[in-house]
Short mmCIF file of C-alpha atoms in Angstrom, two decimals:
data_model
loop_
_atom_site.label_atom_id
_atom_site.label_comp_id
_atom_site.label_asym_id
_atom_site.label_seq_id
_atom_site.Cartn_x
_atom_site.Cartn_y
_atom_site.Cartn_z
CA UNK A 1 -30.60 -4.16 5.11
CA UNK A 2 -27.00 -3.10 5.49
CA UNK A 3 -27.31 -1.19 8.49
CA UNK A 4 -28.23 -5.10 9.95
CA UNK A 5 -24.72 -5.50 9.71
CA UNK A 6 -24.03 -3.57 13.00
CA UNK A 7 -25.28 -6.51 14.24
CA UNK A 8 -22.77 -9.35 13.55
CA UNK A 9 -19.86 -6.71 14.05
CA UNK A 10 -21.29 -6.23 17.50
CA UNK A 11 -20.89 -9.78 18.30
CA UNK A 12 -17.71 -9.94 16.92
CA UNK A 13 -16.67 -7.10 19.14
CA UNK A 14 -18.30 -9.09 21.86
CA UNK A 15 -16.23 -11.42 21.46
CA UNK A 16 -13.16 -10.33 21.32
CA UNK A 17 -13.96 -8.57 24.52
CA UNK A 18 -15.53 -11.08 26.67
CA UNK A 19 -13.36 -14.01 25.16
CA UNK A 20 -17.17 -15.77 25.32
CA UNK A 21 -17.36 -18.08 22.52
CA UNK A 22 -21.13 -17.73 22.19
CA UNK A 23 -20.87 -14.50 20.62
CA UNK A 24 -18.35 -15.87 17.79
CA UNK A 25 -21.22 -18.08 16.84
CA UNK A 26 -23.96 -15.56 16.66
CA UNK A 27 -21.04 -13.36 14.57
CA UNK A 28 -21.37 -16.03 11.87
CA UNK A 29 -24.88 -17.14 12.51
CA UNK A 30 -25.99 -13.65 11.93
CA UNK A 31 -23.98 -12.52 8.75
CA UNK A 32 -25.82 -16.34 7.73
CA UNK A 33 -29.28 -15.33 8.48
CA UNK A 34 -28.58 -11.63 6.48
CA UNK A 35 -26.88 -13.32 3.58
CA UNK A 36 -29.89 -15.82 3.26
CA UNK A 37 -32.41 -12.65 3.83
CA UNK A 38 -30.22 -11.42 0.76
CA UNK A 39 -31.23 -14.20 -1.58
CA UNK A 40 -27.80 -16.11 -1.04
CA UNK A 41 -28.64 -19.25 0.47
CA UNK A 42 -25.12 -21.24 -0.94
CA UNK A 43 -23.37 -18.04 0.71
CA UNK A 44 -25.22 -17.96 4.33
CA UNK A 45 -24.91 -22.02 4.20
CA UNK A 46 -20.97 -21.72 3.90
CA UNK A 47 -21.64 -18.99 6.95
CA UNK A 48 -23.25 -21.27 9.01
CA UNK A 49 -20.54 -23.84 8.07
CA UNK A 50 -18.19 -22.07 9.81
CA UNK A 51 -19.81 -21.63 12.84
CA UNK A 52 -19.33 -25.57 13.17
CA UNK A 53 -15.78 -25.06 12.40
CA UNK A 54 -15.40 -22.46 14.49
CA UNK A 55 -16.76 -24.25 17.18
CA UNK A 56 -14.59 -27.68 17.15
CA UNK A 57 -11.18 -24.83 16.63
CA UNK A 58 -12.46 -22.98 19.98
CA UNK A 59 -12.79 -26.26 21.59
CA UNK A 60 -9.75 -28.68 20.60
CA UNK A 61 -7.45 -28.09 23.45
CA UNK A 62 -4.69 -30.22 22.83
CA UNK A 63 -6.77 -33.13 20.82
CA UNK A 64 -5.68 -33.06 17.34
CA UNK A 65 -8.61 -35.24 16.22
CA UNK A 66 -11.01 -32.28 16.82
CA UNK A 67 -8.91 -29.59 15.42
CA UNK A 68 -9.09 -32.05 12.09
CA UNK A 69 -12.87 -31.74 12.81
CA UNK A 70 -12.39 -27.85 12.63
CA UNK A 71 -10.45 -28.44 9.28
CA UNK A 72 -12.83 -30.49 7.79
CA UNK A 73 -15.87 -27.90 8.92
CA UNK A 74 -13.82 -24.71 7.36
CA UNK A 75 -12.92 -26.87 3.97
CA UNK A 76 -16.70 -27.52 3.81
CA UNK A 77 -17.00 -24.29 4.07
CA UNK A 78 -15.28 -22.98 1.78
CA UNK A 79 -16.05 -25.24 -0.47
CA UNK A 80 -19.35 -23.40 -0.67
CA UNK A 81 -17.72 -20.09 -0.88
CA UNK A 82 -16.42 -21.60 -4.50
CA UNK A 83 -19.66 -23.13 -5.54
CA UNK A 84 -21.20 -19.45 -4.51
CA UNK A 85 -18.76 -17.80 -6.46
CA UNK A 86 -18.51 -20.13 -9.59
CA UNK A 87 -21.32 -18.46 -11.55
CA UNK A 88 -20.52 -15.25 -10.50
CA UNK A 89 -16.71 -15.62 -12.47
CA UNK A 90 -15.15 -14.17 -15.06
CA UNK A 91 -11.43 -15.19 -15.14
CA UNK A 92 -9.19 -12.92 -16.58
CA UNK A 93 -5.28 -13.54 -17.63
CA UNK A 94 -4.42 -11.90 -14.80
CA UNK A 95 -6.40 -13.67 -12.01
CA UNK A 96 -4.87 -16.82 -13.50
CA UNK A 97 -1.86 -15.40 -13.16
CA UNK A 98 -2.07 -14.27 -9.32
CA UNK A 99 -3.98 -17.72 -8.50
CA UNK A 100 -0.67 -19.76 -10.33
CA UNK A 101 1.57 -17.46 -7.92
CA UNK A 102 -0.43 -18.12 -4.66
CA UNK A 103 -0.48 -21.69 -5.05
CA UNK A 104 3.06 -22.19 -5.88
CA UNK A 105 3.86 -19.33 -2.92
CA UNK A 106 1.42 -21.68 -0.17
CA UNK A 107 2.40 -24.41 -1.65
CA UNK A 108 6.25 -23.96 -0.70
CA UNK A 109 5.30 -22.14 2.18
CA UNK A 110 3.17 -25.02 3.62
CA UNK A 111 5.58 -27.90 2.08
CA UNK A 112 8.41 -26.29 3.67
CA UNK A 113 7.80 -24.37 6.75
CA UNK A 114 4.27 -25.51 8.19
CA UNK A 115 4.26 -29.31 7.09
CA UNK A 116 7.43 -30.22 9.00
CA UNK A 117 5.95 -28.65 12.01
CA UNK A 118 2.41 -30.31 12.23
CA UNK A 119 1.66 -33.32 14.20
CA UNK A 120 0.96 -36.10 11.34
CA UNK A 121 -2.55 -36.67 11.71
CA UNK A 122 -3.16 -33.24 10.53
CA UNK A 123 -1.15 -32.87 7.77
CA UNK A 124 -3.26 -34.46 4.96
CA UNK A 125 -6.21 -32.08 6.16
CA UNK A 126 -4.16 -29.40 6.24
CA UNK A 127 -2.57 -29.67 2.48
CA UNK A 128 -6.05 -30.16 1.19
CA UNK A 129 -7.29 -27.25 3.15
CA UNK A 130 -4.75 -24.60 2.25
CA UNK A 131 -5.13 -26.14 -1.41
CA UNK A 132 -9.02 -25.01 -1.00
CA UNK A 133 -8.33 -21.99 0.34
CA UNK A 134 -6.25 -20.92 -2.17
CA UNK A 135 -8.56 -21.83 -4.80
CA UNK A 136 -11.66 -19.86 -3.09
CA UNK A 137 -9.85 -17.19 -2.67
CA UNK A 138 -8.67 -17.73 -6.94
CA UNK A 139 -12.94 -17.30 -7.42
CA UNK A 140 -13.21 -14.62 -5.15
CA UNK A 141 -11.05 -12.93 -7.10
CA UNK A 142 -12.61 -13.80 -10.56
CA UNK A 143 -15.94 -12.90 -9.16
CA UNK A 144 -14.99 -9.28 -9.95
CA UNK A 145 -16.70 -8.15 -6.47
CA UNK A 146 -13.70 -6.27 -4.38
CA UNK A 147 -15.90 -6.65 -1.15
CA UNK A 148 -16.38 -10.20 -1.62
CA UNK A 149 -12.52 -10.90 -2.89
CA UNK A 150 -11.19 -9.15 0.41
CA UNK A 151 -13.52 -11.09 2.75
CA UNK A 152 -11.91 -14.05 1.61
CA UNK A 153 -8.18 -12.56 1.51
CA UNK A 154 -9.19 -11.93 4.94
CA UNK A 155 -9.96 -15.48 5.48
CA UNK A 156 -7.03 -16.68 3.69
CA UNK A 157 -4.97 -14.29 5.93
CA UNK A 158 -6.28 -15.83 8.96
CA UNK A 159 -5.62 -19.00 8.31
CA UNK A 160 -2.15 -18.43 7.66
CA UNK A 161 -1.95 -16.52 10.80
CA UNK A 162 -3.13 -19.89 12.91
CA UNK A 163 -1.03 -21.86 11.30
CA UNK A 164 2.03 -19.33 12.31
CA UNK A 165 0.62 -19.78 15.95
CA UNK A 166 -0.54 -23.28 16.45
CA UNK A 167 2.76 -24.89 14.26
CA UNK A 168 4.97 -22.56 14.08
CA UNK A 169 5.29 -20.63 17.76
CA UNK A 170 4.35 -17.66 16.68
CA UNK A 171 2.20 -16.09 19.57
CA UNK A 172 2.52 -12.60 18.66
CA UNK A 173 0.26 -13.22 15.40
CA UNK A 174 -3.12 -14.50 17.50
CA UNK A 175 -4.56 -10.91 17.92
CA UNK A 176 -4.89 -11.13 13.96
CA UNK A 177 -6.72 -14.09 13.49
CA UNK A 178 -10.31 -13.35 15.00
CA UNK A 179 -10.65 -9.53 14.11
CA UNK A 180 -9.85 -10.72 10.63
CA UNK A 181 -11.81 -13.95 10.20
CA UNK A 182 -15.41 -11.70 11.19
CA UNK A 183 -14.41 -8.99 9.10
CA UNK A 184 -14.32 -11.59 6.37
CA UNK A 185 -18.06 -12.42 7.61
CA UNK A 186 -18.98 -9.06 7.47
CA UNK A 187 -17.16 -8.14 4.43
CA UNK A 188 -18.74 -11.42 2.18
CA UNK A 189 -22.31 -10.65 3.79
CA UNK A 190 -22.20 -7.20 1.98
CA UNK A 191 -20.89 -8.50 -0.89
CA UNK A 192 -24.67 -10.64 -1.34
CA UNK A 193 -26.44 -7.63 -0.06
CA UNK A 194 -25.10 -4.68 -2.76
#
């Protein structure tokens, strides 16, 4: 069943060739329908999650109220990355120790250099969004599964990498944030189907 994930990594590449936003869908949509085939249906739920997300973040222009639509679809989902991962953790010292140092690092980091910069309707969504992020990617960790802890470093890297572009200016990082968010896809679909 792992060979099926040429599949999604063919969209993805789709997509970042075309620029067609169908094929970011069917990226997500199929590392879903593999992850439920896998016997992970909290996992290929969070998938499809994203896909919404996805969807309102490709389409919000300059409207802020659908990029909090985006927010809200991605903190849904990764809400249900955590609940995947909570029976699959076993916290040691040390992932304590690395989740207290990511939240104080994103917590300055977003206090200080991305709150200031974000238009105010999005700044409650996006403290309790890079709150949840941090905290999936705290139970990725503890899981004790590299491929699935990665997938959602990935994820956690990419969303630092928007908010560089879309508060902060930073243009240069947007060729990071797609090839990294599927790889994250890919990478927590295998993770369900070792």
């Amino acid at each position: 069943m792992i060979a099926w994930l040429l599949l999604p990594a063919a969209f993805a590449v789709l997509r970042m060739a075309t620029r067609k936003y169908i094929f970011s869908a069917l990226t997500s949509l199929a590392c879903a329908a593999l992850a439920l085939a896998g016997g992970a249906p909290v996992l290929a739920a969070a998938l499809a999650v994203s896909a919404v997300g996805d969807y309102f973040m490709a389409h919000k222009g300059e409207r802020e109220t659908v990029y909090a639509l985006g927010i809200g679809g991605f903190f849904i989902g990764h809400a249900l990355l955590i609940a995947y991962a909570l029976p699959r953790v076993q916290p040691r010292a040390w992932h304590w120790a690395v989740l207290a140092a990511l939240a104080v690092l994103y917590g300055v980091y977003f206090l200080r250099r991305v709150l200031p910069r974000m238009p105010k309707s999005l700044r409650l969504p996006g403290g309790l969004y890079t709150a949840i992020s941090v905290a999936g990617f705290g139970c990725a960790l503890m899981t004790g599964s590299a491929w699935y802890a990665i997938g959602v470093g990935l994820l956690l890297f990419s969303d630092t990498m928007i908010a560089e572009k879309d508060f902060l200016g930073r243009r240069g990082v947007a060729a990071l944030i797609l090839p990294t968010y599927y790889l994250c896809h890919v990478l927590v679909t295998l993770s369900a189907l070792l």
